[in-house]
JSON list of C-alpha atoms in Angstrom, two decimals:
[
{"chain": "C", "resi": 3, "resn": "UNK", "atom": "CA", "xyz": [156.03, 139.02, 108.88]},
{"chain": "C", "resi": 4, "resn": "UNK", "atom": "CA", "xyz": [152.64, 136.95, 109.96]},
{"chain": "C", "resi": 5, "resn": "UNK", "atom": "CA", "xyz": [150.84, 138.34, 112.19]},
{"chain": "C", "resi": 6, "resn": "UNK", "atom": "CA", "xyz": [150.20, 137.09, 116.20]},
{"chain": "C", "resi": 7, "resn": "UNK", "atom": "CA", "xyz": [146.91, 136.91, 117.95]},
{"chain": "C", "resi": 8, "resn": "UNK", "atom": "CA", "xyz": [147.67, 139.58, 119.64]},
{"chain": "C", "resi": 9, "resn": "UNK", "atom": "CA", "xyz": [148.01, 141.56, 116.48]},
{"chain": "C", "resi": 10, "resn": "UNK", "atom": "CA", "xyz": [144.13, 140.69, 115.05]},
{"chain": "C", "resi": 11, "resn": "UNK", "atom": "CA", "xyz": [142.39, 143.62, 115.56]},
{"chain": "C", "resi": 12, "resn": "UNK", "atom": "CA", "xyz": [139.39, 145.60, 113.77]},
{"chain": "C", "resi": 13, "resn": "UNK", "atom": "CA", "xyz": [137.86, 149.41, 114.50]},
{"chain": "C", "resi": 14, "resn": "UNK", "atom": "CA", "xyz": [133.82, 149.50, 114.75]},
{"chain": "C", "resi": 15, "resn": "UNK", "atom": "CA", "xyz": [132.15, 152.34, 112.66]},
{"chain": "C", "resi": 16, "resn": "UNK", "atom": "CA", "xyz": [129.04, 151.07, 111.27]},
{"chain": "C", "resi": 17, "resn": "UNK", "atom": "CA", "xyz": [126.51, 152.61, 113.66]},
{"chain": "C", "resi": 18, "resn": "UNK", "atom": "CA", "xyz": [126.26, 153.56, 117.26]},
{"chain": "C", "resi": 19, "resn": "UNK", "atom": "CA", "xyz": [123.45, 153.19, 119.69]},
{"chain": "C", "resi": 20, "resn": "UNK", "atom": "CA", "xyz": [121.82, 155.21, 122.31]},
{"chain": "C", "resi": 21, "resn": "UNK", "atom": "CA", "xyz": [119.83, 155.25, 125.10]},
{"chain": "C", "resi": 22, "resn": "UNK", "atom": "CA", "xyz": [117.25, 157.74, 122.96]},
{"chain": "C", "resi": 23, "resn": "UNK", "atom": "CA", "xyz": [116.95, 155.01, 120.00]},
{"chain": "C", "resi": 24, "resn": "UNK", "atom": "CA", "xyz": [116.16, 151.75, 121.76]},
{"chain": "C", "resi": 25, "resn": "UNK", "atom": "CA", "xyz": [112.96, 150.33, 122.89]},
{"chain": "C", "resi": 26, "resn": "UNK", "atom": "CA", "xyz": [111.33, 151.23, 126.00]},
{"chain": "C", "resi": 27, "resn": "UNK", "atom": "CA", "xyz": [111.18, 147.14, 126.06]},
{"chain": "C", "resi": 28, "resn": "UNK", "atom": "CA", "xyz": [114.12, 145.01, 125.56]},
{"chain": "C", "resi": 29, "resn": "UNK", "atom": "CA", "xyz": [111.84, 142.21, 123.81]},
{"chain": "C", "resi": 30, "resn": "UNK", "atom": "CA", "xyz": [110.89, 144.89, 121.23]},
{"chain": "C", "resi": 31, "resn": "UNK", "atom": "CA", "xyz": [114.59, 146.08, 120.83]},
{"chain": "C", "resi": 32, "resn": "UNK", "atom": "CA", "xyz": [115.72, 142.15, 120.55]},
{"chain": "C", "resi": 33, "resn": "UNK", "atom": "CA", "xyz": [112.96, 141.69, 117.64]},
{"chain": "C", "resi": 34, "resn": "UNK", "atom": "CA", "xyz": [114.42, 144.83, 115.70]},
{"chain": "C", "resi": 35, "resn": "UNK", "atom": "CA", "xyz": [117.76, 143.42, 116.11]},
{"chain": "C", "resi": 36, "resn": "UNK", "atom": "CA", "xyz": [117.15, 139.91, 115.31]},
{"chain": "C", "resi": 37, "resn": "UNK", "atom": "CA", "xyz": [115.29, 141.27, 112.01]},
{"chain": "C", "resi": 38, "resn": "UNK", "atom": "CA", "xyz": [118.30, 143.19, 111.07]},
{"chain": "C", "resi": 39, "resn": "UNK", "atom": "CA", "xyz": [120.26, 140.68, 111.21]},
{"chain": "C", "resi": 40, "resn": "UNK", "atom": "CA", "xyz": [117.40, 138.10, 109.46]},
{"chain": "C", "resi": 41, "resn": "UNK", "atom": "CA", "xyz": [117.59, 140.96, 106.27]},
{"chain": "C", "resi": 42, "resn": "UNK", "atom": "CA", "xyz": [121.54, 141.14, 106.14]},
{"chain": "C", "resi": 43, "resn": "UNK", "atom": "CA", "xyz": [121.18, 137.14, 105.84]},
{"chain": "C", "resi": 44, "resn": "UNK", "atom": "CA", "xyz": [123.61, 136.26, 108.35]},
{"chain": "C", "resi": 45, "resn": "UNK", "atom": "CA", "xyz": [124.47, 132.58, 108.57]},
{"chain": "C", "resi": 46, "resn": "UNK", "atom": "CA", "xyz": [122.76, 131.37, 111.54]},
{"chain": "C", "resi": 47, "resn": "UNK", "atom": "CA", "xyz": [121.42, 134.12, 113.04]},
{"chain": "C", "resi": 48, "resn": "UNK", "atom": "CA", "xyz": [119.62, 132.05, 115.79]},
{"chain": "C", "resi": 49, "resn": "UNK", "atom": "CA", "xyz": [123.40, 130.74, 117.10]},
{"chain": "C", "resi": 50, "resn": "UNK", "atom": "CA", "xyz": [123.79, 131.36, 120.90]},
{"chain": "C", "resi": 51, "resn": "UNK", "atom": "CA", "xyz": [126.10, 130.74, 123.35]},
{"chain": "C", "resi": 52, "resn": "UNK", "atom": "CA", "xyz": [124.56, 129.19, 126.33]},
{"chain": "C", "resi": 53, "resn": "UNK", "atom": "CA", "xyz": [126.68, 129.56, 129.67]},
{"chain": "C", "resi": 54, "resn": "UNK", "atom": "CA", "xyz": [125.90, 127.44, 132.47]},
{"chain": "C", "resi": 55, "resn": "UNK", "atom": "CA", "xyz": [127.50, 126.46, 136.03]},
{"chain": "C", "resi": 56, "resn": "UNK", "atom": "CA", "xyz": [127.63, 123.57, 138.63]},
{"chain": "C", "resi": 57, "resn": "UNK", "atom": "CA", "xyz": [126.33, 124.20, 141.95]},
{"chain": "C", "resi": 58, "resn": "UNK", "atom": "CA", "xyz": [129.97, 124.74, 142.73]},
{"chain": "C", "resi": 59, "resn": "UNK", "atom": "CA", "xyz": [130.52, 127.10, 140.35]},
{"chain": "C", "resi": 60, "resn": "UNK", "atom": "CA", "xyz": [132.51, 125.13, 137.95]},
{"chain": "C", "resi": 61, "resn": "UNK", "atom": "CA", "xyz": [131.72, 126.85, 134.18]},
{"chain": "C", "resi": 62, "resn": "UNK", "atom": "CA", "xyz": [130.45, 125.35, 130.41]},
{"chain": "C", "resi": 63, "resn": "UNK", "atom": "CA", "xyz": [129.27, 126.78, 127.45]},
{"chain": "C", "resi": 64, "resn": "UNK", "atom": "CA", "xyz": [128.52, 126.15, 124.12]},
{"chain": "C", "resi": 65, "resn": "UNK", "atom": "CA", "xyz": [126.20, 126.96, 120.61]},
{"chain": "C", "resi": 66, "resn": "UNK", "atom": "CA", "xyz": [122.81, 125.97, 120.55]},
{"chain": "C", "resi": 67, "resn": "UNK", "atom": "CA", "xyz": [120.41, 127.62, 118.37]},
{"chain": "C", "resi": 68, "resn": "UNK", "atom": "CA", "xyz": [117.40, 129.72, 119.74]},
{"chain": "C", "resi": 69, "resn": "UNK", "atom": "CA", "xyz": [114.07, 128.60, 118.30]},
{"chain": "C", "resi": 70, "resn": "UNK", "atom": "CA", "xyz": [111.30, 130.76, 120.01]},
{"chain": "C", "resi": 71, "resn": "UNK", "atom": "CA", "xyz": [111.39, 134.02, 122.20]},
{"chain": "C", "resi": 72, "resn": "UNK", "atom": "CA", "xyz": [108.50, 136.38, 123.13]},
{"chain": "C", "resi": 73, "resn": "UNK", "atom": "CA", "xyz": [108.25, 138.44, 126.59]},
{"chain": "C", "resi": 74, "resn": "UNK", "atom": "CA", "xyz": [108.37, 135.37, 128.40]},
{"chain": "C", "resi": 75, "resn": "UNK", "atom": "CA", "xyz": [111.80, 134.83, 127.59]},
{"chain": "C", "resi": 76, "resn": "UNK", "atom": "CA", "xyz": [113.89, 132.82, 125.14]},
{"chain": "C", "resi": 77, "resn": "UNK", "atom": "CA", "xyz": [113.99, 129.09, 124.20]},
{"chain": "C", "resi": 78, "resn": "UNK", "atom": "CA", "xyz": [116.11, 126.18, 123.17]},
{"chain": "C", "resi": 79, "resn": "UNK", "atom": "CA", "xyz": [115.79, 122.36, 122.87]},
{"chain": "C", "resi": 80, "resn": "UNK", "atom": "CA", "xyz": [118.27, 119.70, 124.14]},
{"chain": "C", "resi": 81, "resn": "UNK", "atom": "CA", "xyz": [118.07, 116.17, 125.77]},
{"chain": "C", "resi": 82, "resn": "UNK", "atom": "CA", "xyz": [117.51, 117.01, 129.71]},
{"chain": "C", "resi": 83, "resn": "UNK", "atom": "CA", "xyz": [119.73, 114.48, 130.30]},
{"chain": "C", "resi": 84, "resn": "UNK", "atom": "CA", "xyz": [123.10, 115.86, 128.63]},
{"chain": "C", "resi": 85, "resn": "UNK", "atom": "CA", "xyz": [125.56, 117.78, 130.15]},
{"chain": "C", "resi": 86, "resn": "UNK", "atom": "CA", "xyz": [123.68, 121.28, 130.25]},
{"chain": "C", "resi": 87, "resn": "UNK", "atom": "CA", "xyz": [120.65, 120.07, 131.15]},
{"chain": "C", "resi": 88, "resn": "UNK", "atom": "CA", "xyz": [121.77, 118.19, 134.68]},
{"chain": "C", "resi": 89, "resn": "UNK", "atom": "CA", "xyz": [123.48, 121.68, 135.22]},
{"chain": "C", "resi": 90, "resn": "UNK", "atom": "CA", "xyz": [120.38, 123.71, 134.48]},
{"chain": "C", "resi": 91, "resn": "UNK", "atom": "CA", "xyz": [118.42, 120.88, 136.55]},
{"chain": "C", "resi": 92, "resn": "UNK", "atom": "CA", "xyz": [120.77, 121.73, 139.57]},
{"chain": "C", "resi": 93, "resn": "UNK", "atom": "CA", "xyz": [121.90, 125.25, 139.12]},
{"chain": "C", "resi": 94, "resn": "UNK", "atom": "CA", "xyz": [118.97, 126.76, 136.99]},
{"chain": "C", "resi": 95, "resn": "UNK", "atom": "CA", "xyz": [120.73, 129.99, 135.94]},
{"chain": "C", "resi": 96, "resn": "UNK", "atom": "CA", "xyz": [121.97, 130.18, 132.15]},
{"chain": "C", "resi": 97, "resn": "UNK", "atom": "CA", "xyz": [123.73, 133.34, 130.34]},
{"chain": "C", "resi": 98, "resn": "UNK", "atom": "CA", "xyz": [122.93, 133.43, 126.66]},
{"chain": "C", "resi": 99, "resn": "UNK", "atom": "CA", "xyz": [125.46, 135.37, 124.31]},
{"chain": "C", "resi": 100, "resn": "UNK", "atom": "CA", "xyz": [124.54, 136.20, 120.33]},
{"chain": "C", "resi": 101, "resn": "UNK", "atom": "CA", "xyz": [127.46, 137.42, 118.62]},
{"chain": "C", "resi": 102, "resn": "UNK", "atom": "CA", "xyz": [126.59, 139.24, 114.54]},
{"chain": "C", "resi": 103, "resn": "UNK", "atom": "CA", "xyz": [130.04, 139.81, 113.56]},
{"chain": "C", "resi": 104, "resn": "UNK", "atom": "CA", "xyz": [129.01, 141.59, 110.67]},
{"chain": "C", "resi": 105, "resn": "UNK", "atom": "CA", "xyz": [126.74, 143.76, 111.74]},
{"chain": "C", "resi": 106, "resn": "UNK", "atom": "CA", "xyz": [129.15, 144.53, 115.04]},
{"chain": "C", "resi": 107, "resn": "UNK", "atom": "CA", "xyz": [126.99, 143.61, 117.47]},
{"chain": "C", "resi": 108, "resn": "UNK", "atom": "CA", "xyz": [126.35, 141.38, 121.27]},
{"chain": "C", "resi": 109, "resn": "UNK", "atom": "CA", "xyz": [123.71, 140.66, 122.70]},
{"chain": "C", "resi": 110, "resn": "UNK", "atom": "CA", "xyz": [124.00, 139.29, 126.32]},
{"chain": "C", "resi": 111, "resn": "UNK", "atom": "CA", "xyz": [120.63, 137.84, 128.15]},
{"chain": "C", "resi": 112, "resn": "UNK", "atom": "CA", "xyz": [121.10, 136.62, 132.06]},
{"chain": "C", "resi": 113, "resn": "UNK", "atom": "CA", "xyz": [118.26, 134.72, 133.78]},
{"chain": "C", "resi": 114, "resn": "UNK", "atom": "CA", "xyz": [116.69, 131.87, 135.24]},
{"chain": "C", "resi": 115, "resn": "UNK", "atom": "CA", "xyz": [115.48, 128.37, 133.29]},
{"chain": "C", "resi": 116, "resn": "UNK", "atom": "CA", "xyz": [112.84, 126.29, 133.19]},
{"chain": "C", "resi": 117, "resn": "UNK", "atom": "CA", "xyz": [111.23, 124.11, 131.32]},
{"chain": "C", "resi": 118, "resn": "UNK", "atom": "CA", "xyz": [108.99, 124.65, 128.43]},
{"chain": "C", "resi": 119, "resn": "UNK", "atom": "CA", "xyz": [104.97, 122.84, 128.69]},
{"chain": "C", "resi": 120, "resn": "UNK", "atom": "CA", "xyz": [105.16, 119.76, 127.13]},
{"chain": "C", "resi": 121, "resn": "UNK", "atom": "CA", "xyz": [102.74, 120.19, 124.99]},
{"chain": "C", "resi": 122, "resn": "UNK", "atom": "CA", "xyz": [105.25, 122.82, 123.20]},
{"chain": "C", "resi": 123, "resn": "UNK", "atom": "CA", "xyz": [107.98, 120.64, 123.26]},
{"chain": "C", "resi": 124, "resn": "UNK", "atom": "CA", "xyz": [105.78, 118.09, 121.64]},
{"chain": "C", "resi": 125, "resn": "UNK", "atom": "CA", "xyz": [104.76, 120.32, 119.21]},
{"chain": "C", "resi": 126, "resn": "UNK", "atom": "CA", "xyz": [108.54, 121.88, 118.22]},
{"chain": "C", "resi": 127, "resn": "UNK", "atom": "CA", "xyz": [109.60, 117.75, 118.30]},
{"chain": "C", "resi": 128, "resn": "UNK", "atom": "CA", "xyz": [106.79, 116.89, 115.67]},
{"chain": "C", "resi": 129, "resn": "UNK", "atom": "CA", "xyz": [108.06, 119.80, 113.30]},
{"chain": "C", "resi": 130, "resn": "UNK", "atom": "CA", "xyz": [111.41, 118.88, 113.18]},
{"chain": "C", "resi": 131, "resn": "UNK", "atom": "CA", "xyz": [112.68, 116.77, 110.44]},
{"chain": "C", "resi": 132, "resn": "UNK", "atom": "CA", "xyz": [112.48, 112.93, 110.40]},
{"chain": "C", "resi": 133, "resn": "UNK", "atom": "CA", "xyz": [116.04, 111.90, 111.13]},
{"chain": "C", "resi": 134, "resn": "UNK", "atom": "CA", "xyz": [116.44, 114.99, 113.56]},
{"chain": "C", "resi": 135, "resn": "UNK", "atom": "CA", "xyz": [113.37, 113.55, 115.82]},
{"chain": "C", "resi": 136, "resn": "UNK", "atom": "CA", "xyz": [115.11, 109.77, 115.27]},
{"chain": "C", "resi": 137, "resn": "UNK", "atom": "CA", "xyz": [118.43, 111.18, 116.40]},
{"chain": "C", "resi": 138, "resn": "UNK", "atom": "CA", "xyz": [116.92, 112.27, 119.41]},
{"chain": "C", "resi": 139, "resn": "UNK", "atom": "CA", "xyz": [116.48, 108.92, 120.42]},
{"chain": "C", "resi": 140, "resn": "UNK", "atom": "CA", "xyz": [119.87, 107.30, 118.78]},
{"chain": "C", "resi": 141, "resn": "UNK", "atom": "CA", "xyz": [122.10, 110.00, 121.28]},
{"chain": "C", "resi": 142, "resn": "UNK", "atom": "CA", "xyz": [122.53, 109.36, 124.56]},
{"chain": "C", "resi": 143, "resn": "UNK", "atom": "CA", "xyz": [124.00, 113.37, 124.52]},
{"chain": "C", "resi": 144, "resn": "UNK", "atom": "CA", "xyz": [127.01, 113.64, 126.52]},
{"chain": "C", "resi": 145, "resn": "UNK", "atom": "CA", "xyz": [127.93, 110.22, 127.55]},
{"chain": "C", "resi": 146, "resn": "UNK", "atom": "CA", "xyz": [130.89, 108.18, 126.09]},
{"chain": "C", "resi": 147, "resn": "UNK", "atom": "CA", "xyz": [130.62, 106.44, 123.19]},
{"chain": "C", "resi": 148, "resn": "UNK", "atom": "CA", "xyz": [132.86, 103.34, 121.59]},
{"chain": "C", "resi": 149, "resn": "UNK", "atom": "CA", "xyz": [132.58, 104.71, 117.83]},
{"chain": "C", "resi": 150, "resn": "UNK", "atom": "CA", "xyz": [130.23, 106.58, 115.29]},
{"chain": "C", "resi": 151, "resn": "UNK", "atom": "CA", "xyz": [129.41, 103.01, 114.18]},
{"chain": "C", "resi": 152, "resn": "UNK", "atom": "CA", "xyz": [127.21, 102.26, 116.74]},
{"chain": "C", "resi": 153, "resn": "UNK", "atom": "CA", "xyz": [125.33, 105.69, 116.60]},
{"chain": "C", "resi": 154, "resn": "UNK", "atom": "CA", "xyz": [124.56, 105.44, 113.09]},
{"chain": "C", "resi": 155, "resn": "UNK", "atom": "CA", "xyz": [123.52, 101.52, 114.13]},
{"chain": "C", "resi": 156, "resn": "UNK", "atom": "CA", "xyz": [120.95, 102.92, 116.26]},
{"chain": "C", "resi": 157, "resn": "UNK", "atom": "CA", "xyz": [120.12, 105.25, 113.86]},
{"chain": "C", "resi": 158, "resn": "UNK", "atom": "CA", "xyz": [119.37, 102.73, 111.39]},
{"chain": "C", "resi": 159, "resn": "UNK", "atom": "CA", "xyz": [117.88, 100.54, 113.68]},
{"chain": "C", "resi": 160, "resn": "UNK", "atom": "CA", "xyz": [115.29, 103.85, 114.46]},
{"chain": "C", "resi": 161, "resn": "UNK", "atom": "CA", "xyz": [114.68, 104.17, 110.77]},
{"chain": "C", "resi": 162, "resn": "UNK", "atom": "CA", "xyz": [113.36, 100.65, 110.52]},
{"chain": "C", "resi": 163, "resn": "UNK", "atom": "CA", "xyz": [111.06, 100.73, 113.40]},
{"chain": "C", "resi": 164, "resn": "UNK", "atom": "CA", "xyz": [109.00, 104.01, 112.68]},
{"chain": "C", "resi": 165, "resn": "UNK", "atom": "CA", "xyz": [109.12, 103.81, 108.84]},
{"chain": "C", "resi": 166, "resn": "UNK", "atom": "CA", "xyz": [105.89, 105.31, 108.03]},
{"chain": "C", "resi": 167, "resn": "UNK", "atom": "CA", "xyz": [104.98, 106.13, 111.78]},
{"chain": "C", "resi": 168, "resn": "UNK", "atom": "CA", "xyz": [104.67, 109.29, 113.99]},
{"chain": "C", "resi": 169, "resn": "UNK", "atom": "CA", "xyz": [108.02, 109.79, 116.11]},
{"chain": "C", "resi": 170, "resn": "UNK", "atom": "CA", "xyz": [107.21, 110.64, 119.61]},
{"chain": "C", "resi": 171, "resn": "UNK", "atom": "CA", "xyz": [109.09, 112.74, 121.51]},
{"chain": "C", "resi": 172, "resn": "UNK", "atom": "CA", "xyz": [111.47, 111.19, 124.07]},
{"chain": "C", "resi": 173, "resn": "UNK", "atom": "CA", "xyz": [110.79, 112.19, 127.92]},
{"chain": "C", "resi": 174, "resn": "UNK", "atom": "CA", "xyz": [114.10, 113.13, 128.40]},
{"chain": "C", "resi": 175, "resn": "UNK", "atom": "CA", "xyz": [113.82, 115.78, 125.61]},
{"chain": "C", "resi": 176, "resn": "UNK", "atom": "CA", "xyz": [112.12, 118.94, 125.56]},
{"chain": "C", "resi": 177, "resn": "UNK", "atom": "CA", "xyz": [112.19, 122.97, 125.53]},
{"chain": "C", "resi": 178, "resn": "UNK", "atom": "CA", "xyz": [114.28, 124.97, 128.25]},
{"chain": "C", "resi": 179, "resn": "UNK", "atom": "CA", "xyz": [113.40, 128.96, 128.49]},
{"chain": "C", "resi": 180, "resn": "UNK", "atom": "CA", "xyz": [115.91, 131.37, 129.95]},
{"chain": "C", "resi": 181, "resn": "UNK", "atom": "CA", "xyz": [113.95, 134.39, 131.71]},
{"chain": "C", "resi": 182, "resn": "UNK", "atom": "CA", "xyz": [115.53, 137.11, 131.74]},
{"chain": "C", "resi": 183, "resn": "UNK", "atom": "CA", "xyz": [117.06, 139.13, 134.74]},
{"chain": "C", "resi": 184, "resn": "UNK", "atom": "CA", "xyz": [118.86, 141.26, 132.06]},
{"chain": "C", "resi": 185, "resn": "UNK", "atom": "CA", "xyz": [119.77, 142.09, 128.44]},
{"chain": "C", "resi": 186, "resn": "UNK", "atom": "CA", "xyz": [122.47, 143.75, 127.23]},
{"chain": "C", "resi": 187, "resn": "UNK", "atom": "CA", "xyz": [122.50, 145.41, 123.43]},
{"chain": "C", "resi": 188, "resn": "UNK", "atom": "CA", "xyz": [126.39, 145.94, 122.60]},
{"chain": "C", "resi": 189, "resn": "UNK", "atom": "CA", "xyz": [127.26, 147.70, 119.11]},
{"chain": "C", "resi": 190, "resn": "UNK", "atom": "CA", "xyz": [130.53, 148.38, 118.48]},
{"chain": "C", "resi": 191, "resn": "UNK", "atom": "CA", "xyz": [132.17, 151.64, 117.72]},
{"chain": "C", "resi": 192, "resn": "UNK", "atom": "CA", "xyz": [135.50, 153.35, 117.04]},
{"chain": "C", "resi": 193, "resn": "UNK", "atom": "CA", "xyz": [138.65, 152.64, 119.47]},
{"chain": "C", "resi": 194, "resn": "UNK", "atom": "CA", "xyz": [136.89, 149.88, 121.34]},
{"chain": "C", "resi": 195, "resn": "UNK", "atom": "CA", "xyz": [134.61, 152.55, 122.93]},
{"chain": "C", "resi": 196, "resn": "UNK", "atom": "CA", "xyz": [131.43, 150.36, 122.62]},
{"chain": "C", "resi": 197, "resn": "UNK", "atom": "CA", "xyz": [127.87, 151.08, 123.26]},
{"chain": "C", "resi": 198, "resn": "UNK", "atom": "CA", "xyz": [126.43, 149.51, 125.95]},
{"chain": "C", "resi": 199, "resn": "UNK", "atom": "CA", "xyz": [122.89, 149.80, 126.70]},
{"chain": "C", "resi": 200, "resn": "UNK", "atom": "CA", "xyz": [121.76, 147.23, 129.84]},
{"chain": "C", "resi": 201, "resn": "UNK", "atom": "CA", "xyz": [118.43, 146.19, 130.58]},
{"chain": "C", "resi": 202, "resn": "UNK", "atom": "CA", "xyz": [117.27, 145.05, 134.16]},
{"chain": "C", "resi": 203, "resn": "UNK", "atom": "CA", "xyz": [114.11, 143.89, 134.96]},
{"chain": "C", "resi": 204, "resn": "UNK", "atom": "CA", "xyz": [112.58, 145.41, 138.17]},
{"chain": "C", "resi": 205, "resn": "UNK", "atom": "CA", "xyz": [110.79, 143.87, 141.01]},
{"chain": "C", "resi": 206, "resn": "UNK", "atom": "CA", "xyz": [107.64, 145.27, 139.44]},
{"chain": "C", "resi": 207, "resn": "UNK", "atom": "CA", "xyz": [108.13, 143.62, 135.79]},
{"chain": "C", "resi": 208, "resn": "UNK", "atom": "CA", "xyz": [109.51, 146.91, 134.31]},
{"chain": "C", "resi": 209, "resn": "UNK", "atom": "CA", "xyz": [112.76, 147.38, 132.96]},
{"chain": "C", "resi": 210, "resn": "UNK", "atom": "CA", "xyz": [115.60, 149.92, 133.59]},
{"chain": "C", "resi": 211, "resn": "UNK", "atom": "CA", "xyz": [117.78, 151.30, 130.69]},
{"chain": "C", "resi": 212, "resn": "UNK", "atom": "CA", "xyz": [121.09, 152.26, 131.91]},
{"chain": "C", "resi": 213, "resn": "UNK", "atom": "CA", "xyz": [124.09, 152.84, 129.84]},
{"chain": "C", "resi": 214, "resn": "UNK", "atom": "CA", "xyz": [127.78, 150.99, 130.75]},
{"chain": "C", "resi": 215, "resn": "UNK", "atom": "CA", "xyz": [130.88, 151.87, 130.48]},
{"chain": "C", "resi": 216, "resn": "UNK", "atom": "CA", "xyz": [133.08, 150.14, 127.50]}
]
């Protein structure tokens, strides 16, 4: 008989974690992590969920992929003007979620955003490829569109008008960072009793290590 959703299940056992093993810094812990799962070669290991709200509460999320973090906290790139970044411009809270299925582990980052200098958001814009800095003019992200016909028009269009020129970056796109209130290493282990090891930033900069429940 084929199974239901409510019959997909899988037991954790490749490692555990504890409070003993873990960085004093979550930063620190978040680098070993993220270079464990660089060496297994994990497809996308910089895929995040990012969470956002309305001022009235009203909930979104979706993957973007994380393409700097040091102590000041983590960052991603989007047009300011879609749909996540009129949230974060309103309600400037985000909750970040990396999920590395195969090595059975979460990580779950809560903070405020803001934006990035421009002067790294020019230089992030100037690295990326060609048609990935024209595309950030072609999409107007978020709004309705007639057909693909008239994206890849503009695209085209774009092509023709900086062929052999600089790109420059478009105002209404640029770097958002998500400071971090907390961080959450989850590892998964035997009869869904997880490890949970929290991080909370105190009002003097340093950071609690508490253990949760499952």
């Amino acid at each position: 008989m084929d199974k239901t959703v409510a019959d997909l299940r899988k037991d954790y056992t490749l490692q555990g974690l504890n409070e003993t093993d873990v960085a004093p810094n979550p930063f620190i812990q978040f680098q070993k992590w993220f270079d464990e799962a660089l060496t297994a070669q994990l497809l996308e290991p910089n895929a995040m969920t990012v969470a956002t709200a309305t001022t009235d509460g009203k909930p979104s999320a979706r993957m973007v992929l994380l393409k700097d973090f040091d102590e000041r906290g983590f960052v991603f790139f989007t047009n300011y003007n879609s749909h996540k970044g009129q949230e974060l411009a309103e309600n400037p809270q985000a909750a970040l979620v990396f999920w590395w299925a195969e090595l059975e582990r979460q990580v779950r980052i809560c903070g405020h955003v803001e934006k990035v200098s421009e002067n790294d958001s020019d230089r992030y814009f100037q690295s990326r490829p060609f048609n990935s800095r024209l595309g950030a003019w072609a999409s107007n992200q978020s709004e309705v569109i007639e057909s693909r016909i008239i994206l890849e028009q503009r695209l085209q269009e774009l092509k023709a008008k900086y062929e052999n020129q600089d790109v420059p970056r478009p105002p209404h796109w640029g770097g958002l960072r998500v400071i971090p209130t907390e961080i959450e290493f989850w590892q998964g282990r035997s009869s869904r009793l997880h490890d949970r090891i929290l991080y909370s930033r105190l009002d003097d900069g340093d950071w609690k290590i508490q253990r949760l429940s499952p």
